[in-house]
Tab-separated table of C-alpha atoms in Angstrom:
chain	number	residue	atom	x	y	z
U	733	UNK	CA	-16.729	29.743	43.589
U	734	UNK	CA	-15.829	26.056	44.425
U	735	UNK	CA	-18.499	23.706	46.148
U	736	UNK	CA	-17.651	22.882	49.753
U	737	UNK	CA	-17.968	19.310	50.254
U	738	UNK	CA	-18.631	19.780	53.678
U	739	UNK	CA	-21.176	21.418	53.345
U	740	UNK	CA	-22.857	19.522	50.390
U	741	UNK	CA	-22.466	15.668	53.007
U	742	UNK	CA	-23.889	18.182	55.972
U	743	UNK	CA	-20.832	17.715	58.020
U	744	UNK	CA	-18.726	19.906	59.954
U	745	UNK	CA	-14.508	20.020	58.896
U	746	UNK	CA	-13.466	17.903	61.927
U	747	UNK	CA	-15.951	14.990	60.896
U	748	UNK	CA	-14.546	11.789	60.991
U	749	UNK	CA	-14.705	8.983	58.378
U	750	UNK	CA	-17.772	7.290	60.573
U	751	UNK	CA	-19.769	10.541	60.302
U	752	UNK	CA	-18.580	11.028	56.574
U	753	UNK	CA	-19.731	7.379	56.054
U	754	UNK	CA	-23.228	8.189	58.108
U	755	UNK	CA	-23.801	11.149	55.508
U	756	UNK	CA	-23.148	9.934	52.847
U	757	UNK	CA	-25.894	6.875	53.165
U	758	UNK	CA	-28.470	9.620	54.310
U	759	UNK	CA	-27.662	12.101	51.415
U	760	UNK	CA	-27.377	9.099	48.937
U	761	UNK	CA	-30.615	7.859	50.129
U	762	UNK	CA	-32.121	11.386	49.707
U	763	UNK	CA	-30.878	11.916	46.545
U	764	UNK	CA	-32.285	8.546	44.747
U	765	UNK	CA	-33.765	9.543	41.483
U	766	UNK	CA	-36.082	7.587	41.557
U	767	UNK	CA	-37.558	9.075	44.680
U	768	UNK	CA	-38.238	11.820	42.290
U	769	UNK	CA	-39.916	10.928	38.890
U	770	UNK	CA	-40.985	14.546	38.142
U	771	UNK	CA	-37.302	16.031	38.877
U	772	UNK	CA	-35.070	12.784	37.716
U	773	UNK	CA	-32.442	15.403	36.540
U	774	UNK	CA	-31.977	17.329	39.518
U	775	UNK	CA	-31.987	14.946	41.848
U	776	UNK	CA	-29.361	13.187	39.540
U	777	UNK	CA	-27.133	16.151	39.682
U	778	UNK	CA	-27.202	16.672	43.562
U	779	UNK	CA	-26.580	12.643	43.950
U	780	UNK	CA	-23.565	13.020	41.826
U	781	UNK	CA	-22.544	15.730	44.322
U	782	UNK	CA	-23.144	14.054	47.075
U	783	UNK	CA	-20.774	10.883	45.713
U	784	UNK	CA	-18.442	12.921	44.702
U	785	UNK	CA	-18.252	14.697	47.861
U	786	UNK	CA	-17.809	11.643	49.653
U	787	UNK	CA	-15.360	9.931	47.070
U	788	UNK	CA	-12.407	12.818	48.102
U	789	UNK	CA	-13.319	13.714	51.656
U	790	UNK	CA	-13.539	10.120	52.273
U	791	UNK	CA	-9.709	9.441	51.117
U	792	UNK	CA	-7.248	10.997	53.220
U	793	UNK	CA	-4.543	12.407	50.712
U	794	UNK	CA	-7.503	13.987	48.874
U	795	UNK	CA	-9.074	15.362	51.259
U	796	UNK	CA	-6.172	17.340	53.017
U	797	UNK	CA	-5.700	18.443	49.140
U	798	UNK	CA	-8.974	19.635	48.917
U	799	UNK	CA	-8.624	21.452	52.588
U	800	UNK	CA	-5.735	22.913	51.212
U	801	UNK	CA	-6.441	24.268	47.622
U	802	UNK	CA	-10.214	23.788	47.482
U	803	UNK	CA	-12.675	22.281	44.860
U	804	UNK	CA	-10.648	21.241	41.609
U	805	UNK	CA	-11.279	23.764	38.567
U	806	UNK	CA	-13.509	22.247	35.738
U	807	UNK	CA	-16.643	20.737	35.133
U	808	UNK	CA	-18.024	18.628	38.390
U	809	UNK	CA	-17.499	14.197	37.734
U	810	UNK	CA	-20.773	12.495	37.806
U	811	UNK	CA	-21.132	9.826	40.226
U	812	UNK	CA	-21.107	7.084	37.643
U	813	UNK	CA	-17.700	8.791	36.026
U	814	UNK	CA	-15.971	8.381	40.101
U	815	UNK	CA	-17.395	4.884	40.186
U	816	UNK	CA	-15.966	3.956	36.755
U	817	UNK	CA	-12.412	5.398	37.704
U	818	UNK	CA	-12.275	3.742	41.212
U	819	UNK	CA	-14.590	0.115	40.312
U	820	UNK	CA	-14.529	-1.733	37.464
U	821	UNK	CA	-18.051	-3.224	37.543
U	822	UNK	CA	-21.149	-3.920	35.502
U	823	UNK	CA	-24.979	-3.222	36.332
U	824	UNK	CA	-27.208	-5.444	35.743
U	825	UNK	CA	-30.319	-3.130	33.615
U	826	UNK	CA	-33.265	-4.693	31.864
U	827	UNK	CA	-31.585	-8.357	31.698
U	828	UNK	CA	-28.537	-6.916	30.016
U	829	UNK	CA	-25.532	-5.231	31.526
U	830	UNK	CA	-23.754	-1.955	30.495
U	831	UNK	CA	-21.191	0.351	32.541
U	832	UNK	CA	-22.539	2.422	34.801
U	833	UNK	CA	-24.470	5.561	33.579
U	834	UNK	CA	-27.506	7.375	35.046
U	835	UNK	CA	-30.233	4.761	34.648
U	836	UNK	CA	-27.445	3.020	37.103
U	837	UNK	CA	-29.365	4.092	40.155
U	838	UNK	CA	-32.573	2.710	39.172
U	839	UNK	CA	-34.259	0.332	41.849
U	840	UNK	CA	-32.463	-2.683	39.881
U	841	UNK	CA	-29.412	-1.682	41.288
U	842	UNK	CA	-30.408	-0.301	44.591
U	843	UNK	CA	-33.096	-0.384	47.396
U	844	UNK	CA	-35.068	2.443	47.940
U	845	UNK	CA	-33.849	2.630	51.745
U	846	UNK	CA	-30.705	0.766	51.556
U	847	UNK	CA	-28.530	2.984	48.856
U	848	UNK	CA	-25.236	2.438	50.909
U	849	UNK	CA	-25.376	-1.281	51.397
U	850	UNK	CA	-26.234	-1.219	47.594
U	851	UNK	CA	-23.145	0.601	46.718
U	852	UNK	CA	-21.393	-1.588	48.706
U	853	UNK	CA	-23.033	-5.251	46.946
U	854	UNK	CA	-22.761	-3.661	43.422
U	855	UNK	CA	-19.663	-2.371	43.394
U	856	UNK	CA	-17.062	-4.778	45.116
U	857	UNK	CA	-16.550	-6.407	42.385
U	858	UNK	CA	-13.316	-4.716	41.210
U	859	UNK	CA	-11.027	-1.922	42.202
U	860	UNK	CA	-8.347	0.063	41.364
U	861	UNK	CA	-4.643	-1.732	41.709
U	862	UNK	CA	-2.345	-0.961	44.351
U	863	UNK	CA	1.436	0.252	43.520
U	864	UNK	CA	3.940	-2.557	44.580
U	865	UNK	CA	5.369	-2.375	48.514
U	866	UNK	CA	7.973	0.513	48.061
U	867	UNK	CA	10.652	-1.396	50.984
U	868	UNK	CA	12.963	0.084	53.155
U	869	UNK	CA	16.186	-1.056	55.101
U	870	UNK	CA	15.877	0.335	58.326
U	871	UNK	CA	19.566	0.129	60.349
U	872	UNK	CA	19.347	-0.009	63.969
U	873	UNK	CA	22.327	-0.524	66.760
U	874	UNK	CA	22.040	-3.312	68.793
U	875	UNK	CA	21.555	-0.840	72.227
U	876	UNK	CA	18.412	0.369	69.816
U	877	UNK	CA	17.117	-2.996	69.762
U	878	UNK	CA	17.616	-3.691	73.220
U	879	UNK	CA	16.169	-0.485	74.739
U	880	UNK	CA	14.071	0.501	72.035
U	881	UNK	CA	13.832	3.925	70.319
U	882	UNK	CA	11.978	6.488	67.925
U	883	UNK	CA	13.382	7.023	64.815
U	884	UNK	CA	11.650	10.167	62.588
U	885	UNK	CA	12.200	9.014	58.429
U	886	UNK	CA	10.931	12.176	56.041
U	887	UNK	CA	9.835	11.030	53.028
U	888	UNK	CA	8.739	13.164	49.564
U	889	UNK	CA	5.562	11.718	47.880
U	890	UNK	CA	4.565	12.571	44.637
U	891	UNK	CA	0.498	13.623	44.885
U	892	UNK	CA	-1.070	14.122	41.216
U	893	UNK	CA	-4.547	15.645	42.296
U	894	UNK	CA	-7.780	15.303	40.655
U	895	UNK	CA	-6.682	17.970	38.270
U	896	UNK	CA	-3.506	16.229	36.958
U	897	UNK	CA	-1.590	18.698	38.665
U	898	UNK	CA	1.672	16.878	40.452
U	899	UNK	CA	2.967	18.558	43.579
U	900	UNK	CA	5.448	17.131	45.799
U	901	UNK	CA	4.879	16.417	50.075
U	902	UNK	CA	7.303	16.222	52.451
U	903	UNK	CA	6.072	13.546	55.030
U	904	UNK	CA	7.703	12.551	58.602
U	905	UNK	CA	6.980	8.673	59.352
U	906	UNK	CA	7.618	7.956	63.196
U	907	UNK	CA	8.674	4.340	64.006
U	908	UNK	CA	8.467	3.421	67.693
U	909	UNK	CA	11.197	0.768	67.601
U	910	UNK	CA	10.475	-1.743	70.085
U	911	UNK	CA	12.974	-3.872	72.818
U	912	UNK	CA	13.293	-6.813	70.765
U	913	UNK	CA	12.377	-6.708	67.775
U	914	UNK	CA	15.150	-8.615	65.436
U	915	UNK	CA	16.656	-8.477	62.183
U	916	UNK	CA	13.728	-8.834	58.752
U	917	UNK	CA	11.126	-6.985	61.246
U	918	UNK	CA	8.450	-5.065	59.357
U	919	UNK	CA	6.812	-2.123	59.340
U	920	UNK	CA	4.480	-0.823	57.156
U	921	UNK	CA	3.032	2.537	56.443
U	922	UNK	CA	-0.171	1.433	54.339
U	923	UNK	CA	-0.443	3.964	51.152
U	924	UNK	CA	1.922	6.698	51.656
U	925	UNK	CA	3.121	6.045	48.597
U	926	UNK	CA	3.428	8.682	44.937
U	927	UNK	CA	-0.464	9.422	44.943
U	928	UNK	CA	-1.730	9.103	41.060
U	929	UNK	CA	-4.860	8.681	39.280
U	930	UNK	CA	-6.829	5.424	38.790
U	931	UNK	CA	-4.188	3.382	41.664
U	932	UNK	CA	-3.921	2.785	44.726
U	933	UNK	CA	-0.856	4.592	46.390
U	934	UNK	CA	1.715	1.828	47.675
U	935	UNK	CA	2.452	0.810	51.022
U	936	UNK	CA	5.960	2.112	52.618
U	937	UNK	CA	7.769	-0.658	53.952
U	938	UNK	CA	10.952	-0.470	56.754
U	939	UNK	CA	12.543	-3.573	57.188
U	940	UNK	CA	14.849	-3.512	60.441
U	941	UNK	CA	18.719	-4.145	60.089
U	942	UNK	CA	21.271	-4.537	62.789
U	943	UNK	CA	24.017	-3.322	62.561
U	944	UNK	CA	27.216	-4.913	63.804
U	945	UNK	CA	28.537	-4.338	67.314
U	946	UNK	CA	31.860	-4.267	68.498
U	947	UNK	CA	31.565	-6.471	71.675
U	948	UNK	CA	28.564	-8.481	70.945
U	949	UNK	CA	26.496	-11.261	68.674
U	950	UNK	CA	23.303	-11.801	68.325
U	951	UNK	CA	21.551	-14.766	68.211
U	952	UNK	CA	18.099	-14.783	68.163
U	953	UNK	CA	17.214	-13.846	71.691
U	954	UNK	CA	20.674	-14.511	73.134
U	955	UNK	CA	23.977	-12.476	72.941
U	956	UNK	CA	27.042	-13.899	72.311
U	957	UNK	CA	30.535	-12.594	73.612
U	958	UNK	CA	34.353	-13.768	73.248
U	959	UNK	CA	36.681	-12.731	75.379
U	960	UNK	CA	40.797	-13.341	74.885
U	961	UNK	CA	42.371	-14.372	77.347
U	962	UNK	CA	46.164	-15.903	78.464
U	963	UNK	CA	46.920	-19.323	79.618
U	964	UNK	CA	47.888	-17.911	83.027
U	965	UNK	CA	44.003	-16.786	83.137
U	966	UNK	CA	42.545	-19.712	82.317
U	967	UNK	CA	44.490	-22.082	84.292
U	968	UNK	CA	44.540	-19.599	87.720
U	969	UNK	CA	40.647	-18.108	87.307
U	970	UNK	CA	39.267	-15.071	85.503
U	971	UNK	CA	36.692	-12.603	86.347
U	972	UNK	CA	35.320	-11.407	82.638
U	973	UNK	CA	33.917	-8.009	83.047
U	974	UNK	CA	31.650	-6.408	80.637
U	975	UNK	CA	29.776	-3.384	79.765
U	976	UNK	CA	26.251	-4.291	79.053
U	977	UNK	CA	23.756	-2.445	76.221
U	978	UNK	CA	21.853	-0.613	78.808
U	979	UNK	CA	24.869	0.344	80.410
U	980	UNK	CA	25.435	-1.624	83.724
U	981	UNK	CA	28.665	-2.808	84.617
U	982	UNK	CA	29.004	-6.433	84.768
U	983	UNK	CA	31.308	-8.560	86.865
U	984	UNK	CA	31.271	-12.371	86.178
U	985	UNK	CA	34.520	-14.067	88.483
U	986	UNK	CA	34.954	-17.774	86.907
U	987	UNK	CA	37.082	-20.071	89.154
U	988	UNK	CA	37.144	-23.306	87.303
U	989	UNK	CA	39.796	-24.244	84.761
U	990	UNK	CA	38.936	-22.362	81.369
U	991	UNK	CA	39.895	-24.998	78.514
U	992	UNK	CA	39.278	-24.535	74.923
U	993	UNK	CA	35.764	-25.124	74.393
U	994	UNK	CA	34.385	-23.613	77.725
U	995	UNK	CA	31.380	-21.289	77.824
U	996	UNK	CA	29.571	-19.370	80.889
U	997	UNK	CA	26.231	-18.876	81.336
U	998	UNK	CA	23.989	-15.840	82.159
U	999	UNK	CA	20.696	-16.366	82.179
U	1000	UNK	CA	18.396	-13.190	81.652
U	1001	UNK	CA	21.570	-11.169	80.022
U	1002	UNK	CA	20.427	-11.334	76.661
U	1003	UNK	CA	18.120	-9.708	74.468
U	1004	UNK	CA	14.871	-8.932	75.748
U	1005	UNK	CA	12.337	-11.380	74.113
U	1006	UNK	CA	9.621	-9.605	71.571
U	1007	UNK	CA	6.407	-9.028	72.858
U	1008	UNK	CA	7.573	-10.168	76.499
U	1009	UNK	CA	10.034	-7.205	76.879
U	1010	UNK	CA	10.332	-8.082	81.221
U	1011	UNK	CA	11.979	-11.405	79.988
U	1012	UNK	CA	14.936	-11.786	78.559
U	1013	UNK	CA	17.555	-14.604	76.424
U	1014	UNK	CA	20.963	-15.582	77.940
U	1015	UNK	CA	23.991	-14.198	77.750
U	1016	UNK	CA	26.988	-16.814	76.641
U	1017	UNK	CA	30.747	-15.646	77.096
U	1018	UNK	CA	33.175	-17.644	75.408
U	1019	UNK	CA	37.155	-17.820	75.066
U	1020	UNK	CA	40.353	-17.679	72.892
U	1021	UNK	CA	43.061	-18.793	75.128
U	1022	UNK	CA	45.882	-17.495	74.145
U	1023	UNK	CA	48.859	-19.792	74.074
U	1024	UNK	CA	52.057	-18.965	74.380
U	1025	UNK	CA	54.688	-19.494	71.194
U	1026	UNK	CA	57.626	-20.370	73.334
U	1027	UNK	CA	58.514	-21.349	76.935
U	1028	UNK	CA	61.822	-20.891	78.594
U	1029	UNK	CA	63.361	-23.738	80.888
U	1030	UNK	CA	62.819	-22.130	83.875
U	1031	UNK	CA	58.778	-21.522	82.604
U	1032	UNK	CA	58.816	-25.227	81.850
U	1033	UNK	CA	60.646	-26.548	85.282
U	1034	UNK	CA	58.289	-23.928	87.122
U	1035	UNK	CA	54.952	-26.047	85.404
U	1036	UNK	CA	53.102	-28.319	88.381
U	1037	UNK	CA	49.947	-30.121	88.533
């Protein structure tokens, strides 16, 4: 029957990361082998178990696998094996240095009453390499970037457990797209890549990409729309009728003569401003005037200014 890591640390199965850390500090201090000069081997064995339990339960992926499958089969690893797998270090010992062994728990490396602080102090020299980030496009419509939306992305991860077995895990990632997000916005899910030994899982990164829109073009926080009108509409007046990205109808009358470079600006009808969603950019309306290719004599005679 495999050992219960929760029982070894003296915590329940709902323990938080802070609970685990406090329990680890307490148990590591309790089983410091130097406190048991007449029974060091037993103390070292118990300390090894404490370190192994904390190494598994403090890692969300390993904890999930332990909760599902229990303790891995085979001989338990020593604390030094665990540390040597996750850290690159040299423990000072008698004026020299060597890679961790059971003697690494002597008071030369750890203060008797501050074991966890000593762990941090000694083992921060190095660490496992992290796999490069995995980047994916996150296509979004202009409507989604205007109003905001929630996207659920299914990913598959390969996880190598501490027995060396590979399992495939399906996971749903939730992305809350905020109003005003722009192309290039990055959303990072830390360490959601494949899990393998001696390598920290890669971050999974989604990068917002804007889909082309049939009516509007985005320029930063502003929106641009181009309307094609006849020469008569340009001269006599024109009302722009638009459906906004959130479904409202705008009727914008223009009484001025619309020349080829004419632009109409409508404040606060652009995109929401990121981090200030109550504010919006402007809407710019441009015009493409359709000139006739020819005029009849009667039409020419009717032109008056």
